[in-house]
mmCIF file of C-alpha atoms in Angstrom:
data_model
loop_
_atom_site.group_PDB
_atom_site.id
_atom_site.type_symbol
_atom_site.label_atom_id
_atom_site.label_comp_id
_atom_site.label_asym_id
_atom_site.label_seq_id
_atom_site.Cartn_x
_atom_site.Cartn_y
_atom_site.Cartn_z
ATOM 1 C CA UNK A 1 -14.138 -7.200 -29.266
ATOM 2 C CA UNK A 2 -15.338 -7.999 -25.745
ATOM 3 C CA UNK A 3 -18.809 -6.706 -24.871
ATOM 4 C CA UNK A 4 -19.329 -4.454 -21.884
ATOM 5 C CA UNK A 5 -21.299 -5.795 -18.929
ATOM 6 C CA UNK A 6 -24.580 -3.883 -18.882
ATOM 7 C CA UNK A 7 -25.182 -4.127 -15.126
ATOM 8 C CA UNK A 8 -21.748 -2.646 -14.413
ATOM 9 C CA UNK A 9 -22.324 0.164 -16.903
ATOM 10 C CA UNK A 10 -25.614 0.977 -15.187
ATOM 11 C CA UNK A 11 -24.014 0.896 -11.734
ATOM 12 C CA UNK A 12 -21.248 3.233 -12.921
ATOM 13 C CA UNK A 13 -23.824 5.613 -14.434
ATOM 14 C CA UNK A 14 -25.727 5.542 -11.151
ATOM 15 C CA UNK A 15 -22.637 6.464 -9.136
ATOM 16 C CA UNK A 16 -21.870 9.325 -11.532
ATOM 17 C CA UNK A 17 -25.443 10.559 -11.208
ATOM 18 C CA UNK A 18 -25.282 10.550 -7.403
ATOM 19 C CA UNK A 19 -21.892 12.260 -7.527
ATOM 20 C CA UNK A 20 -23.157 15.044 -9.758
ATOM 21 C CA UNK A 21 -25.950 16.350 -7.558
ATOM 22 C CA UNK A 22 -25.973 18.403 -4.387
ATOM 23 C CA UNK A 23 -28.894 16.542 -2.857
ATOM 24 C CA UNK A 24 -30.009 12.984 -2.236
ATOM 25 C CA UNK A 25 -31.948 11.313 -5.007
ATOM 26 C CA UNK A 26 -35.021 9.114 -4.683
ATOM 27 C CA UNK A 27 -35.557 5.848 -6.525
ATOM 28 C CA UNK A 28 -37.865 7.506 -9.072
ATOM 29 C CA UNK A 29 -35.298 10.253 -9.726
ATOM 30 C CA UNK A 30 -32.554 7.710 -10.398
ATOM 31 C CA UNK A 31 -34.738 5.488 -12.574
ATOM 32 C CA UNK A 32 -36.041 8.416 -14.647
ATOM 33 C CA UNK A 33 -32.629 10.017 -15.126
ATOM 34 C CA UNK A 34 -31.083 6.770 -16.359
ATOM 35 C CA UNK A 35 -34.082 5.480 -18.274
ATOM 36 C CA UNK A 36 -34.422 2.363 -16.142
ATOM 37 C CA UNK A 37 -37.376 0.487 -14.747
ATOM 38 C CA UNK A 38 -37.827 1.118 -11.033
ATOM 39 C CA UNK A 39 -37.260 -2.543 -10.238
ATOM 40 C CA UNK A 40 -33.949 -2.578 -12.120
ATOM 41 C CA UNK A 41 -32.774 0.658 -10.521
ATOM 42 C CA UNK A 42 -33.766 -0.570 -7.086
ATOM 43 C CA UNK A 43 -31.827 -3.812 -7.519
ATOM 44 C CA UNK A 44 -28.648 -1.986 -8.508
ATOM 45 C CA UNK A 45 -29.013 0.529 -5.680
ATOM 46 C CA UNK A 46 -29.502 -2.247 -3.132
ATOM 47 C CA UNK A 47 -26.349 -3.996 -4.364
ATOM 48 C CA UNK A 48 -24.334 -0.777 -4.225
ATOM 49 C CA UNK A 49 -25.735 -0.105 -0.766
ATOM 50 C CA UNK A 50 -24.730 -3.584 0.412
ATOM 51 C CA UNK A 51 -21.165 -2.938 -0.780
ATOM 52 C CA UNK A 52 -21.023 0.450 0.950
ATOM 53 C CA UNK A 53 -20.870 2.488 -2.262
ATOM 54 C CA UNK A 54 -24.327 3.984 -1.699
ATOM 55 C CA UNK A 55 -26.152 4.986 1.482
ATOM 56 C CA UNK A 56 -29.899 5.411 1.991
ATOM 57 C CA UNK A 57 -31.284 8.079 4.286
ATOM 58 C CA UNK A 58 -33.603 6.224 6.700
ATOM 59 C CA UNK A 59 -35.983 9.183 7.034
ATOM 60 C CA UNK A 60 -36.514 10.097 3.384
ATOM 61 C CA UNK A 61 -35.494 6.860 1.661
ATOM 62 C CA UNK A 62 -33.297 8.848 -0.710
ATOM 63 C CA UNK A 63 -29.840 7.737 -1.823
ATOM 64 C CA UNK A 64 -26.390 9.311 -1.723
ATOM 65 C CA UNK A 65 -22.796 8.162 -2.214
ATOM 66 C CA UNK A 66 -21.452 5.931 0.552
ATOM 67 C CA UNK A 67 -18.373 5.986 2.752
ATOM 68 C CA UNK A 68 -16.685 3.107 0.906
ATOM 69 C CA UNK A 69 -16.212 5.311 -2.161
ATOM 70 C CA UNK A 70 -14.606 7.967 0.017
ATOM 71 C CA UNK A 71 -12.263 5.362 1.502
ATOM 72 C CA UNK A 72 -11.256 4.097 -1.931
ATOM 73 C CA UNK A 73 -10.777 7.633 -3.202
ATOM 74 C CA UNK A 74 -8.615 8.596 -0.237
ATOM 75 C CA UNK A 75 -6.592 5.411 -0.666
ATOM 76 C CA UNK A 76 -5.894 6.258 -4.314
ATOM 77 C CA UNK A 77 -4.994 9.848 -3.487
ATOM 78 C CA UNK A 78 -2.738 8.779 -0.606
ATOM 79 C CA UNK A 79 -0.811 6.288 -2.749
ATOM 80 C CA UNK A 80 -0.580 8.754 -5.641
ATOM 81 C CA UNK A 81 0.739 11.492 -3.357
ATOM 82 C CA UNK A 82 3.122 9.085 -1.634
ATOM 83 C CA UNK A 83 4.643 8.018 -4.927
ATOM 84 C CA UNK A 84 4.829 11.593 -6.229
ATOM 85 C CA UNK A 85 6.567 12.821 -3.077
ATOM 86 C CA UNK A 86 8.994 9.888 -3.112
ATOM 87 C CA UNK A 87 10.200 10.164 -6.728
ATOM 88 C CA UNK A 88 13.175 12.464 -6.172
ATOM 89 C CA UNK A 89 14.248 10.913 -2.872
ATOM 90 C CA UNK A 90 14.109 7.322 -4.145
ATOM 91 C CA UNK A 91 16.126 8.295 -7.225
ATOM 92 C CA UNK A 92 18.736 9.847 -4.934
ATOM 93 C CA UNK A 93 18.782 6.732 -2.744
ATOM 94 C CA UNK A 94 19.340 4.472 -5.753
ATOM 95 C CA UNK A 95 22.236 6.641 -6.937
ATOM 96 C CA UNK A 96 23.892 6.899 -3.525
ATOM 97 C CA UNK A 97 23.430 3.251 -2.575
ATOM 98 C CA UNK A 98 23.961 1.646 -5.963
ATOM 99 C CA UNK A 99 21.003 -0.648 -5.225
ATOM 100 C CA UNK A 100 17.396 -1.088 -6.300
ATOM 101 C CA UNK A 101 14.885 0.967 -4.336
ATOM 102 C CA UNK A 102 11.301 -0.060 -3.578
ATOM 103 C CA UNK A 103 8.314 1.821 -2.191
ATOM 104 C CA UNK A 104 5.560 -0.373 -0.766
ATOM 105 C CA UNK A 105 2.136 -0.013 0.845
ATOM 106 C CA UNK A 106 -0.188 -2.396 2.629
ATOM 107 C CA UNK A 107 -2.601 -4.112 0.256
ATOM 108 C CA UNK A 108 -4.833 -6.954 1.387
ATOM 109 C CA UNK A 109 -2.501 -9.429 3.132
ATOM 110 C CA UNK A 110 0.788 -8.240 1.638
ATOM 111 C CA UNK A 111 2.992 -5.405 0.453
ATOM 112 C CA UNK A 112 2.127 -3.822 -2.884
ATOM 113 C CA UNK A 113 5.113 -2.302 -4.705
ATOM 114 C CA UNK A 114 3.967 1.113 -5.970
ATOM 115 C CA UNK A 115 7.352 2.446 -7.094
ATOM 116 C CA UNK A 116 10.605 0.784 -8.136
ATOM 117 C CA UNK A 117 13.886 2.467 -9.069
ATOM 118 C CA UNK A 118 16.352 0.249 -10.910
ATOM 119 C CA UNK A 119 19.838 -0.375 -9.609
ATOM 120 C CA UNK A 120 22.000 2.219 -11.440
ATOM 121 C CA UNK A 121 24.144 -0.159 -13.494
ATOM 122 C CA UNK A 122 23.878 -1.887 -16.847
ATOM 123 C CA UNK A 123 22.417 -5.142 -15.535
ATOM 124 C CA UNK A 124 19.159 -6.488 -16.911
ATOM 125 C CA UNK A 125 16.311 -5.763 -14.488
ATOM 126 C CA UNK A 126 12.540 -6.264 -14.397
ATOM 127 C CA UNK A 127 10.166 -3.533 -13.234
ATOM 128 C CA UNK A 128 8.314 -4.808 -10.171
ATOM 129 C CA UNK A 129 5.632 -2.128 -9.772
ATOM 130 C CA UNK A 130 2.414 -3.963 -8.982
ATOM 131 C CA UNK A 131 4.199 -6.976 -7.503
ATOM 132 C CA UNK A 132 3.203 -8.278 -4.079
ATOM 133 C CA UNK A 133 5.627 -9.156 -1.288
ATOM 134 C CA UNK A 134 4.904 -10.983 1.990
ATOM 135 C CA UNK A 135 4.475 -9.066 5.230
ATOM 136 C CA UNK A 136 6.270 -11.424 7.597
ATOM 137 C CA UNK A 137 9.595 -11.944 5.854
ATOM 138 C CA UNK A 138 10.499 -8.848 3.811
ATOM 139 C CA UNK A 139 11.997 -5.664 5.211
ATOM 140 C CA UNK A 140 9.134 -3.621 3.749
ATOM 141 C CA UNK A 141 6.577 -5.984 5.263
ATOM 142 C CA UNK A 142 8.175 -6.000 8.706
ATOM 143 C CA UNK A 143 8.191 -2.203 8.776
ATOM 144 C CA UNK A 144 4.514 -2.026 7.835
ATOM 145 C CA UNK A 145 3.662 -4.738 10.379
ATOM 146 C CA UNK A 146 5.576 -2.904 13.108
ATOM 147 C CA UNK A 147 3.952 0.494 12.570
ATOM 148 C CA UNK A 148 0.538 -0.193 11.006
ATOM 149 C CA UNK A 149 -1.974 -2.000 13.276
ATOM 150 C CA UNK A 150 -3.905 -3.342 10.288
ATOM 151 C CA UNK A 151 -0.747 -4.772 8.718
ATOM 152 C CA UNK A 152 0.217 -6.233 12.079
ATOM 153 C CA UNK A 153 -3.106 -8.055 12.336
ATOM 154 C CA UNK A 154 -2.819 -9.376 8.783
ATOM 155 C CA UNK A 155 0.716 -10.647 9.417
ATOM 156 C CA UNK A 156 -0.068 -12.252 12.770
ATOM 157 C CA UNK A 157 -3.326 -13.875 11.722
ATOM 158 C CA UNK A 158 -2.121 -14.910 8.261
ATOM 159 C CA UNK A 159 0.018 -17.842 7.245
ATOM 160 C CA UNK A 160 3.738 -17.156 7.722
ATOM 161 C CA UNK A 161 5.249 -19.347 5.040
ATOM 162 C CA UNK A 162 8.864 -20.501 5.377
ATOM 163 C CA UNK A 163 10.427 -19.315 2.116
ATOM 164 C CA UNK A 164 13.974 -20.175 3.231
ATOM 165 C CA UNK A 165 15.646 -21.742 6.259
ATOM 166 C CA UNK A 166 16.014 -18.218 7.708
ATOM 167 C CA UNK A 167 12.320 -17.267 7.587
ATOM 168 C CA UNK A 168 10.819 -16.664 11.018
ATOM 169 C CA UNK A 169 7.430 -18.343 11.220
ATOM 170 C CA UNK A 170 6.557 -18.457 14.919
ATOM 171 C CA UNK A 171 4.432 -15.627 16.298
ATOM 172 C CA UNK A 172 6.785 -15.071 19.242
ATOM 173 C CA UNK A 173 9.847 -14.700 17.002
ATOM 174 C CA UNK A 174 7.945 -12.436 14.633
ATOM 175 C CA UNK A 175 6.727 -10.178 17.448
ATOM 176 C CA UNK A 176 10.309 -9.959 18.711
ATOM 177 C CA UNK A 177 11.438 -8.723 15.303
ATOM 178 C CA UNK A 178 8.672 -6.116 15.274
ATOM 179 C CA UNK A 179 9.693 -4.875 18.721
ATOM 180 C CA UNK A 180 13.262 -4.514 17.456
ATOM 181 C CA UNK A 181 12.027 -2.735 14.333
ATOM 182 C CA UNK A 182 10.109 -0.183 16.368
ATOM 183 C CA UNK A 183 13.058 0.323 18.719
ATOM 184 C CA UNK A 184 15.592 1.073 15.997
ATOM 185 C CA UNK A 185 13.300 2.499 13.298
ATOM 186 C CA UNK A 186 14.122 0.104 10.464
ATOM 187 C CA UNK A 187 13.931 -3.542 9.443
ATOM 188 C CA UNK A 188 16.043 -5.977 7.456
ATOM 189 C CA UNK A 189 15.566 -9.160 5.474
ATOM 190 C CA UNK A 190 18.702 -11.243 4.999
ATOM 191 C CA UNK A 191 17.798 -14.246 2.834
ATOM 192 C CA UNK A 192 14.484 -14.672 4.672
ATOM 193 C CA UNK A 193 12.430 -14.363 1.493
ATOM 194 C CA UNK A 194 14.835 -15.070 -1.367
ATOM 195 C CA UNK A 195 18.173 -16.898 -1.215
ATOM 196 C CA UNK A 196 21.086 -14.585 -1.965
ATOM 197 C CA UNK A 197 19.107 -11.355 -1.496
ATOM 198 C CA UNK A 198 18.946 -8.877 1.382
ATOM 199 C CA UNK A 199 17.000 -5.686 1.999
ATOM 200 C CA UNK A 200 16.672 -2.791 4.429
ATOM 201 C CA UNK A 201 13.523 -0.669 4.883
ATOM 202 C CA UNK A 202 12.173 2.204 6.994
ATOM 203 C CA UNK A 203 8.668 3.617 7.529
ATOM 204 C CA UNK A 204 7.092 6.607 5.796
ATOM 205 C CA UNK A 205 4.558 8.694 7.751
ATOM 206 C CA UNK A 206 2.020 11.285 6.629
ATOM 207 C CA UNK A 207 0.987 14.644 8.093
ATOM 208 C CA UNK A 208 -1.034 12.831 10.760
ATOM 209 C CA UNK A 209 2.103 10.865 11.651
ATOM 210 C CA UNK A 210 0.338 7.734 10.483
ATOM 211 C CA UNK A 211 2.335 5.037 8.635
ATOM 212 C CA UNK A 212 1.439 5.148 4.948
ATOM 213 C CA UNK A 213 4.190 3.026 3.443
ATOM 214 C CA UNK A 214 7.763 1.842 3.592
ATOM 215 C CA UNK A 215 10.835 2.516 1.482
ATOM 216 C CA UNK A 216 13.847 0.287 1.170
ATOM 217 C CA UNK A 217 16.835 -0.957 -0.789
ATOM 218 C CA UNK A 218 17.399 -4.526 -1.932
ATOM 219 C CA UNK A 219 20.321 -6.325 -3.494
ATOM 220 C CA UNK A 220 22.786 -9.168 -3.329
ATOM 221 C CA UNK A 221 23.741 -10.293 0.165
ATOM 222 C CA UNK A 222 27.439 -9.745 -0.490
ATOM 223 C CA UNK A 223 26.763 -6.063 -1.231
ATOM 224 C CA UNK A 224 24.169 -5.365 1.469
ATOM 225 C CA UNK A 225 25.876 -7.489 4.131
ATOM 226 C CA UNK A 226 29.623 -7.656 3.486
ATOM 227 C CA UNK A 227 31.351 -9.794 6.124
ATOM 228 C CA UNK A 228 27.907 -10.812 7.399
ATOM 229 C CA UNK A 229 26.970 -7.357 8.726
ATOM 230 C CA UNK A 230 24.500 -4.869 7.275
ATOM 231 C CA UNK A 231 26.312 -1.825 5.925
ATOM 232 C CA UNK A 232 25.570 1.002 8.401
ATOM 233 C CA UNK A 233 25.774 3.605 5.645
ATOM 234 C CA UNK A 234 22.958 1.806 3.792
ATOM 235 C CA UNK A 235 20.807 1.758 6.917
ATOM 236 C CA UNK A 236 21.426 5.478 7.397
ATOM 237 C CA UNK A 237 20.647 6.245 3.752
ATOM 238 C CA UNK A 238 17.352 4.341 3.845
ATOM 239 C CA UNK A 239 16.285 6.068 7.059
ATOM 240 C CA UNK A 240 17.228 9.481 5.644
ATOM 241 C CA UNK A 241 15.154 8.773 2.525
ATOM 242 C CA UNK A 242 12.128 7.692 4.593
ATOM 243 C CA UNK A 243 12.398 10.814 6.752
ATOM 244 C CA UNK A 244 12.662 13.045 3.685
ATOM 245 C CA UNK A 245 9.552 11.561 2.093
ATOM 246 C CA UNK A 246 7.711 11.814 5.411
ATOM 247 C CA UNK A 247 8.649 15.494 5.721
ATOM 248 C CA UNK A 248 7.376 16.141 2.196
ATOM 249 C CA UNK A 249 4.097 14.503 3.212
ATOM 250 C CA UNK A 250 3.850 16.933 6.127
ATOM 251 C CA UNK A 251 4.999 14.669 8.945
ATOM 252 C CA UNK A 252 7.657 17.072 10.204
ATOM 253 C CA UNK A 253 10.849 15.825 11.820
ATOM 254 C CA UNK A 254 11.166 12.341 13.286
#
């Protein structure tokens, strides 16, 4: 059985201690409460402070939880709420479209799949929750890049790999696609990431009207793009789903 890492256990105990009180704690308070030497406690607190998990009041020298923990907590809550609000609507989209449905959010330099509804047939499929997709070539990624300034920066400054002959890699071409995405409210990927596959996605906004994710359908090119054209009813269905999730998140009508 793998042994726990003592320094991490102590750091976790320290964060719980700071979270449990209504006031800032001094170094002696922390060390005494956790049964640690002052030097050990100070080293852990300094590391946590450097990472933004703990803040030190400059006047009193006492410690409290830092803003980075709040950011991580809000991020978890936002993703959890997004997925919870999207469950019914993504199920409906999968049934009406006959295709797989994906819900993605920005994570580091890509799109993290946080929810995946299987295509409603008897084909063998693999759950892709937790998978990462590129920002510059997928429909989900283009939507996030078009509406989220952070995603846009990551996509523009990152490497835009050519996955297929259709992948747009130049910054000018990519920016043109983002302009089009913002103008029409949705994005598409037709064999730009994977040969034989196409997808359509639209943005999801929260109560502040901020982009918090993207929802889309994906499937074989011959189903998504019969006769070389995206099926307008699929585009409409994806946009309706995104609007419905956004409304449930408090965004109102778009």
